[in-house]
Short mmCIF file of C-alpha atoms and ligand atoms in Angstrom, two decimals:
data_model
loop_
_atom_site.label_atom_id
_atom_site.label_comp_id
_atom_site.label_asym_id
_atom_site.label_seq_id
_atom_site.Cartn_x
_atom_site.Cartn_y
_atom_site.Cartn_z
CA UNK A 21 101.88 102.92 69.58
CA UNK A 22 98.14 103.48 69.49
CA UNK A 23 96.87 106.86 69.82
CA UNK A 24 93.40 108.15 71.23
CA UNK A 25 92.43 111.82 71.08
CA UNK A 26 92.66 113.49 74.43
CA UNK A 27 89.86 115.17 76.23
CA UNK A 28 90.22 118.52 77.75
CA UNK A 29 92.94 120.24 75.91
CA UNK A 30 93.04 123.43 73.99
CA UNK A 31 95.02 124.33 70.85
CA UNK A 32 97.36 127.22 71.08
CA UNK A 33 99.81 129.14 68.91
CA UNK A 34 102.11 127.21 66.29
CA UNK A 35 100.43 123.75 66.81
CA UNK A 36 101.21 123.88 70.46
CA UNK A 37 98.43 122.52 72.75
CA UNK A 38 97.45 123.03 76.46
CA UNK A 39 96.47 120.14 78.63
CA UNK A 40 93.86 120.79 80.92
CA UNK A 41 93.47 117.55 82.89
CA UNK A 42 95.80 118.28 85.67
CA UNK A 43 97.13 121.54 87.40
CA UNK A 44 100.55 121.39 85.49
CA UNK A 45 98.69 122.72 82.56
CA UNK A 46 101.57 121.53 80.20
CA UNK A 47 101.87 123.39 77.03
CA UNK A 48 103.33 120.80 74.69
CA UNK A 49 104.91 121.48 71.32
CA UNK A 50 104.55 119.36 68.26
CA UNK A 51 106.07 116.01 68.89
CA UNK A 52 106.47 116.31 72.60
CA UNK A 53 105.12 114.83 75.38
CA UNK A 54 103.53 116.39 78.92
CA UNK A 55 105.46 116.03 82.40
CA UNK A 56 103.46 112.82 82.65
CA UNK A 57 105.05 111.40 79.43
CA UNK A 58 101.76 109.90 78.48
CA UNK A 59 100.13 112.49 76.55
CA UNK A 60 101.53 113.60 72.99
CA UNK A 61 101.26 116.26 70.79
CA UNK A 62 100.73 114.62 67.18
CA UNK A 63 100.02 117.34 64.63
CA UNK A 64 98.49 119.88 66.76
CA UNK A 65 96.22 117.57 68.60
CA UNK A 66 96.75 115.84 71.98
CA UNK A 67 96.63 112.04 72.41
CA UNK A 68 96.84 109.66 75.27
CA UNK A 69 99.37 107.12 74.64
CA UNK A 70 97.83 104.76 77.29
CA UNK A 71 94.26 104.59 76.28
CA UNK A 72 93.08 100.81 77.12
CA UNK A 73 96.73 99.92 77.83
CA UNK A 74 96.67 98.58 81.35
CA UNK A 75 99.73 97.75 83.26
CA UNK A 76 98.28 96.37 86.17
CA UNK A 77 94.92 94.90 86.92
CA UNK A 78 93.41 92.92 90.09
CA UNK A 79 90.79 92.48 92.65
CA UNK A 80 91.22 94.52 95.80
CA UNK A 81 89.12 94.86 98.87
CA UNK A 82 87.65 98.35 98.74
CA UNK A 83 89.08 99.06 102.17
CA UNK A 84 92.62 99.01 100.65
CA UNK A 85 92.25 102.08 98.80
CA UNK A 86 91.44 102.93 101.68
CA UNK A 87 87.67 103.73 101.50
CA UNK A 88 85.94 102.95 105.00
CA UNK A 89 82.74 104.67 104.88
CA UNK A 90 81.68 103.68 101.23
CA UNK A 91 80.18 100.19 100.47
CA UNK A 92 82.13 98.47 103.35
CA UNK A 93 83.13 95.01 102.47
CA UNK A 94 83.07 95.62 98.83
CA UNK A 95 85.47 94.13 96.32
CA UNK A 96 86.84 96.31 93.25
CA UNK A 97 88.74 95.66 90.10
CA UNK A 98 91.64 97.77 90.39
CA UNK A 99 93.17 99.05 87.04
CA UNK A 100 96.11 101.35 86.40
CA UNK A 101 98.53 102.38 83.44
CA UNK A 102 101.89 103.58 83.34
CA UNK A 103 102.78 107.42 84.22
CA UNK A 104 102.12 110.12 87.03
CA UNK A 105 102.16 113.62 87.32
CA UNK A 106 104.09 113.66 90.36
CA UNK A 107 107.76 112.48 91.09
CA UNK A 108 107.51 111.27 94.70
CA UNK A 109 110.85 110.15 95.72
CA UNK A 110 109.23 107.60 98.26
CA UNK A 111 106.57 106.07 95.43
CA UNK A 112 105.90 102.50 96.16
CA UNK A 113 104.57 102.01 92.62
CA UNK A 114 107.50 103.78 91.15
CA UNK A 115 108.31 100.81 88.43
CA UNK A 116 104.90 101.63 87.03
CA UNK A 117 104.56 105.54 88.00
CA UNK A 118 108.01 106.75 86.74
CA UNK A 119 109.17 104.86 83.79
CA UNK A 120 109.01 106.60 80.38
CA UNK A 121 108.40 103.49 78.48
CA UNK A 122 104.72 103.30 77.26
CA UNK A 123 103.86 99.57 78.06
CA UNK A 124 100.79 97.43 79.28
CA UNK A 125 98.31 94.80 78.12
CA UNK A 126 95.43 95.73 75.92
CA UNK A 127 92.35 95.93 78.25
CA UNK A 128 89.54 98.04 76.71
CA UNK A 129 86.75 99.42 78.89
CA UNK A 130 84.27 96.72 77.89
CA UNK A 131 86.81 94.01 79.02
CA UNK A 132 87.31 95.69 82.26
CA UNK A 133 83.92 95.66 82.87
CA UNK A 134 83.60 91.93 82.06
CA UNK A 135 86.34 91.28 84.35
CA UNK A 136 84.70 93.15 87.27
CA UNK A 137 81.68 91.03 86.86
CA UNK A 138 83.58 87.82 86.15
CA UNK A 139 85.49 88.24 89.59
CA UNK A 140 82.57 89.18 91.72
CA UNK A 141 83.44 92.83 92.12
CA UNK A 142 80.87 95.51 92.82
CA UNK A 143 82.98 98.40 91.33
CA UNK A 144 86.12 99.64 89.64
CA UNK A 145 88.79 101.49 91.24
CA UNK A 146 91.46 103.59 89.04
CA UNK A 147 94.36 103.51 91.27
CA UNK A 148 98.15 102.38 91.75
CA UNK A 149 99.32 105.48 89.59
CA UNK A 150 97.62 108.56 89.01
CA UNK A 151 94.02 108.20 87.23
CA UNK A 152 94.01 111.71 86.04
CA UNK A 153 96.63 111.10 83.54
CA UNK A 154 94.88 108.09 82.19
CA UNK A 155 91.49 110.09 82.38
CA UNK A 156 90.02 109.03 78.79
CA UNK A 157 90.48 105.14 79.70
CA UNK A 158 88.92 105.71 83.09
CA UNK A 159 86.30 108.07 81.81
CA UNK A 160 84.94 105.50 79.16
CA UNK A 161 85.50 102.68 81.50
CA UNK A 162 83.52 104.49 84.24
CA UNK A 163 80.51 105.08 81.98
CA UNK A 164 80.29 101.73 80.90
CA UNK A 165 80.60 100.55 84.48
CA UNK A 166 77.79 102.68 85.52
CA UNK A 167 75.53 101.62 82.82
CA UNK A 168 75.65 98.04 84.28
CA UNK A 169 75.31 99.05 87.94
CA UNK A 170 79.06 99.06 89.11
CA UNK A 171 80.48 102.01 91.05
CA UNK A 172 83.68 103.92 90.29
CA UNK A 173 86.14 105.03 92.50
CA UNK A 174 89.67 107.14 91.94
CA UNK A 175 92.60 107.14 94.14
CA UNK A 176 94.30 110.51 93.40
CA UNK A 177 96.92 112.59 94.43
CA UNK A 178 94.00 115.39 93.90
CA UNK A 179 96.10 117.39 91.42
CA UNK A 180 93.28 117.46 88.88
CA UNK A 181 91.68 120.88 87.40
CA UNK A 182 87.95 121.56 88.40
CA UNK A 183 87.27 120.91 84.88
CA UNK A 184 88.47 117.35 85.00
CA UNK A 185 86.55 116.77 88.26
CA UNK A 186 83.45 117.89 86.79
CA UNK A 187 83.76 116.08 83.55
CA UNK A 188 84.21 112.71 85.37
CA UNK A 189 81.89 113.44 88.27
CA UNK A 190 78.58 112.10 86.57
CA UNK A 191 80.29 108.59 86.85
CA UNK A 192 82.54 108.99 89.77
CA UNK A 193 80.94 107.72 93.01
CA UNK A 194 83.65 108.03 95.49
CA UNK A 195 87.53 109.47 95.74
CA UNK A 196 90.57 108.90 98.18
CA UNK A 197 92.68 111.88 97.88
CA UNK A 198 96.21 111.26 99.19
CA UNK A 199 98.05 113.91 100.88
CA UNK A 200 101.79 113.67 101.90
CA UNK A 201 103.62 115.11 104.54
CA UNK A 202 100.76 117.10 105.96
CA UNK A 203 100.09 119.18 102.65
CA UNK A 204 103.27 120.97 103.54
CA UNK A 205 104.13 123.03 100.24
CA UNK A 206 107.84 122.67 100.83
CA UNK A 207 107.47 118.92 101.54
CA UNK A 208 105.61 118.68 98.09
CA UNK A 209 108.26 120.80 96.42
CA UNK A 210 111.09 118.83 97.57
CA UNK A 211 110.02 115.29 97.47
CA UNK A 212 107.32 115.20 94.85
CA UNK A 213 108.37 117.97 92.42
CA UNK A 214 104.96 119.61 92.98
CA UNK A 215 104.95 123.47 92.55
CA UNK A 216 102.10 124.07 94.63
CA UNK A 217 99.32 122.36 96.86
CA UNK A 218 96.67 124.94 96.31
CA UNK A 219 95.01 122.86 93.34
CA UNK A 220 94.57 120.01 95.50
CA UNK A 221 92.24 121.72 97.78
CA UNK A 222 90.51 123.32 94.99
CA UNK A 223 89.95 119.85 93.31
CA UNK A 224 88.66 118.64 96.57
CA UNK A 225 85.90 121.54 96.88
CA UNK A 226 84.95 120.80 93.26
CA UNK A 227 84.45 117.05 94.34
CA UNK A 228 82.20 118.18 97.28
CA UNK A 229 80.25 120.21 94.98
CA UNK A 230 79.83 117.49 92.69
CA UNK A 231 78.45 115.25 95.50
CA UNK A 232 81.40 112.73 95.21
CA UNK A 233 82.15 110.71 98.40
CA UNK A 234 85.65 111.57 99.75
CA UNK A 235 87.98 110.25 102.01
CA UNK A 236 91.40 111.88 102.67
CA UNK A 237 94.88 110.20 103.33
CA UNK A 238 97.93 111.80 104.66
CA UNK A 239 101.25 109.92 104.37
CA UNK A 240 103.13 110.73 107.77
CA UNK A 241 106.76 110.67 106.53
CA UNK A 242 109.18 110.65 109.39
CA UNK A 243 111.56 113.66 110.14
CA UNK A 244 110.61 115.52 106.78
CA UNK A 245 106.96 115.05 106.70
CA UNK A 246 105.62 114.38 110.26
CA UNK A 247 104.90 117.86 111.57
CA UNK A 248 101.83 117.54 114.25
CA UNK A 249 101.08 121.04 113.52
CA UNK A 250 100.63 120.63 109.68
CA UNK A 251 98.31 117.60 110.52
CA UNK A 252 96.33 119.90 112.86
CA UNK A 253 96.11 122.46 109.95
CA UNK A 254 94.93 119.99 107.23
CA UNK A 255 92.40 118.34 109.53
CA UNK A 256 91.04 121.85 110.27
CA UNK A 257 90.75 122.63 106.51
CA UNK A 258 88.98 119.40 106.12
CA UNK A 259 86.56 120.14 108.85
CA UNK A 260 85.54 123.37 107.41
CA UNK A 261 85.60 122.79 103.60
CA UNK A 262 84.60 119.16 103.50
CA UNK A 263 82.80 118.58 106.75
CA UNK A 264 83.62 116.98 110.04
CA UNK A 265 82.34 113.52 108.95
CA UNK A 266 85.04 113.09 106.18
CA UNK A 267 87.03 110.27 107.04
CA UNK A 268 90.64 111.09 107.52
CA UNK A 269 93.35 108.33 107.26
CA UNK A 270 97.00 108.88 108.74
CA UNK A 271 98.97 106.47 106.86
CA UNK A 272 102.45 104.78 107.95
CA UNK A 273 105.11 105.45 105.57
CA UNK A 274 107.69 102.71 104.54
CA UNK A 275 110.92 103.56 102.73
CA UNK A 276 110.68 102.88 98.99
CA UNK A 277 112.41 104.07 95.53
CA UNK A 278 114.84 106.66 96.20
CA UNK A 279 114.32 107.08 100.02
CA UNK A 280 115.44 104.01 101.24
CA UNK A 281 117.61 105.37 104.23
CA UNK A 282 114.56 106.49 106.09
CA UNK A 283 112.81 104.60 108.40
CA UNK A 284 109.19 103.54 108.88
CA UNK A 285 106.87 106.17 110.88
CA UNK A 286 107.10 105.41 114.48
CA UNK A 287 103.54 104.47 115.62
CA UNK A 288 103.89 106.96 118.58
CA UNK A 289 104.22 109.51 115.90
CA UNK A 290 100.99 108.28 114.07
CA UNK A 291 99.39 108.31 117.45
CA UNK A 292 100.04 111.90 117.97
CA UNK A 293 98.71 112.83 114.62
CA UNK A 294 95.77 111.09 115.35
CA UNK A 295 94.95 113.17 118.62
CA UNK A 296 95.94 116.25 116.57
CA UNK A 297 93.14 115.46 113.99
CA UNK A 298 90.57 114.56 116.53
CA UNK A 299 91.42 117.71 118.63
CA UNK A 300 90.89 119.54 115.13
CA UNK A 301 87.00 118.29 115.42
CA UNK A 302 87.17 115.46 112.76
CA UNK A 303 84.83 112.77 113.97
CA UNK A 304 86.39 109.84 111.77
CA UNK A 305 90.21 109.54 111.97
CA UNK A 306 92.07 106.38 111.08
CA UNK A 307 95.52 105.03 111.37
CA UNK A 308 96.40 102.90 108.41
CA UNK A 309 99.16 100.59 107.30
CA UNK A 310 99.29 99.21 111.06
CA UNK A 311 97.20 96.01 111.01
CA UNK A 312 95.44 95.45 114.48
CA UNK A 313 95.89 99.04 115.75
CA UNK A 314 92.99 100.11 117.65
CA UNK A 315 92.76 103.18 115.48
CA UNK A 316 91.53 100.88 112.45
CA UNK A 317 88.17 100.57 114.03
CA UNK A 318 85.28 103.16 113.56
CA UNK A 319 83.91 104.49 117.08
CA UNK A 320 80.75 106.43 117.57
CA UNK A 321 81.49 110.17 117.82
CA UNK A 322 78.81 110.61 120.41
CA UNK A 323 79.23 107.68 122.94
CA UNK A 324 82.62 105.94 121.80
CA UNK A 325 81.04 102.78 121.08
CA UNK A 326 83.14 100.58 118.69
CA UNK A 327 80.53 100.31 115.42
CA UNK A 328 83.08 98.63 113.22
CA UNK A 329 85.90 96.38 113.99
CA UNK A 330 88.67 95.88 111.49
CA UNK A 331 91.85 94.19 110.99
CA UNK A 332 93.66 95.45 107.90
CA UNK A 333 91.44 95.46 105.01
CA UNK A 334 88.81 92.97 106.81
CA UNK A 335 85.73 93.98 108.65
CA UNK A 336 85.90 91.32 111.75
CA UNK A 337 82.79 92.82 113.69
CA UNK A 338 79.69 94.90 112.47
CA UNK A 339 78.04 96.53 115.28
CA UNK A 340 75.73 98.94 113.41
CA UNK A 341 71.84 98.89 113.08
CA UNK A 342 70.25 98.15 109.80
CA UNK A 343 69.79 101.92 109.12
CA UNK A 344 73.61 102.58 110.01
CA UNK A 345 73.23 103.70 113.59
CA UNK A 346 75.09 103.25 116.69
CA UNK A 347 73.29 100.59 118.50
CA UNK A 348 73.68 102.12 122.02
CA UNK A 349 73.15 105.87 121.37
CA UNK A 350 71.49 105.92 117.76
CA UNK A 351 73.91 108.15 116.47
CA UNK A 352 73.88 108.03 112.70
CA UNK A 353 77.10 106.97 111.49
CA UNK A 354 77.83 108.15 107.91
CA UNK A 355 78.37 105.12 105.57
CA UNK A 356 77.66 105.58 101.86
CA UNK A 357 76.06 102.58 100.05
CA UNK A 358 75.52 99.08 101.88
CA UNK A 359 77.52 96.35 103.58
CA UNK A 360 78.85 93.46 101.37
CA UNK A 361 79.92 90.28 102.51
CA UNK A 362 82.31 89.45 99.58
CA UNK A 363 83.92 86.64 101.25
CA UNK A 364 87.45 87.46 101.12
CA UNK A 365 89.69 90.53 102.04
CA UNK A 366 93.04 89.70 100.24
CA UNK A 367 94.00 91.31 96.91
CA UNK A 368 94.84 89.09 93.90
CA UNK A 369 96.40 90.18 90.76
CA UNK A 370 95.10 89.19 87.12
CA UNK A 371 98.30 90.53 85.57
S1 SF4 B 29 97.91 115.25 82.78
FE1 SF4 B 29 100.30 115.25 81.91
S2 SF4 B 29 100.33 116.35 80.07
FE2 SF4 B 29 98.33 116.88 81.14
S3 SF4 B 29 98.95 118.54 82.35
FE3 SF4 B 29 98.98 116.76 83.56
S4 SF4 B 29 101.12 116.24 83.49
FE4 SF4 B 29 100.83 117.78 81.82
S1 SF4 B 30 101.40 110.53 93.30
FE1 SF4 B 30 101.33 108.44 93.80
S2 SF4 B 30 101.79 107.20 92.07
FE2 SF4 B 30 102.42 109.45 91.64
S3 SF4 B 30 104.60 109.11 92.20
FE3 SF4 B 30 103.41 109.97 93.93
S4 SF4 B 30 103.13 108.16 95.11
FE4 SF4 B 30 103.72 107.78 93.11
#
């Protein structure tokens, strides 16, 4: 097993280390691993066990992350390693996020960057599992990628320390931060084994301070995590702390992993949460995982003109002026980057 010395840890007494990457802040004794299983104390030093060891790599439309207001139409090289710092009972990537076995293919940063270029992508996404736990791999790759003009995005549960956010910020262009169950602390404790949601809000504020483009998702889980009131509270926090133009995606849940007895979120419930988020004052609210739903589209917050029409990950109609304004009333629509015509919108796996 190859070892790569970790970033962001402190030595404590008796050869113990404290990991400062995520809000769990594991204290790890010699020979032990952290909660995520992929960081190990060897001789009083902390090592990443998954550096350059990708379990999955593939080309995705950026819209799949989802990122709707950042380089629309772009393609990204998506990479992941095994491991996660959450234990979501409904994880749809549980086979790679929850196993304790360290496995994956050697895929060093320079090869990731080469594959990004060879596959016609414009950026790299660190995704599928939790990029915080493969931080060193993501950091080195992102730095190299930036040098040659690619952008970098995280799809994250947001449980990062502010220190981790500040460290990756110079190379991180955008982040999709995934909430579940309306950010209800009881939901997080029961279904994801996460003791507190406060660190997620702190990480988001740090991302905002560091000028990282942020889009938020919330997984609407039937019965246990579909409170309209909680969604409204979350949307209100987003409006006040991050700004009313922050895109907010309400995602349909499908049963998976240990939660196979539940059902998919009724469309009607998603629509109610959509109304609640709009009522809270957010300008750009979306319903996700429901291809063809009218709430996949972008509407001008001033005159309600449909300015971007989508079907799933595909942009089917672009109705903005060259300087990203509504063609009817001239309202500026906040889109970072530029429009790409990548030619296809369907993901494909490299391995
Ligand atoms: S990244 Fe892993 S080892 Fe570090 S604090 Fe989080 S769970 Fe613990
Ligand atoms: S945070 Fe994401 S990858 Fe990790 S267990 Fe939860 S759903 Fe799975």
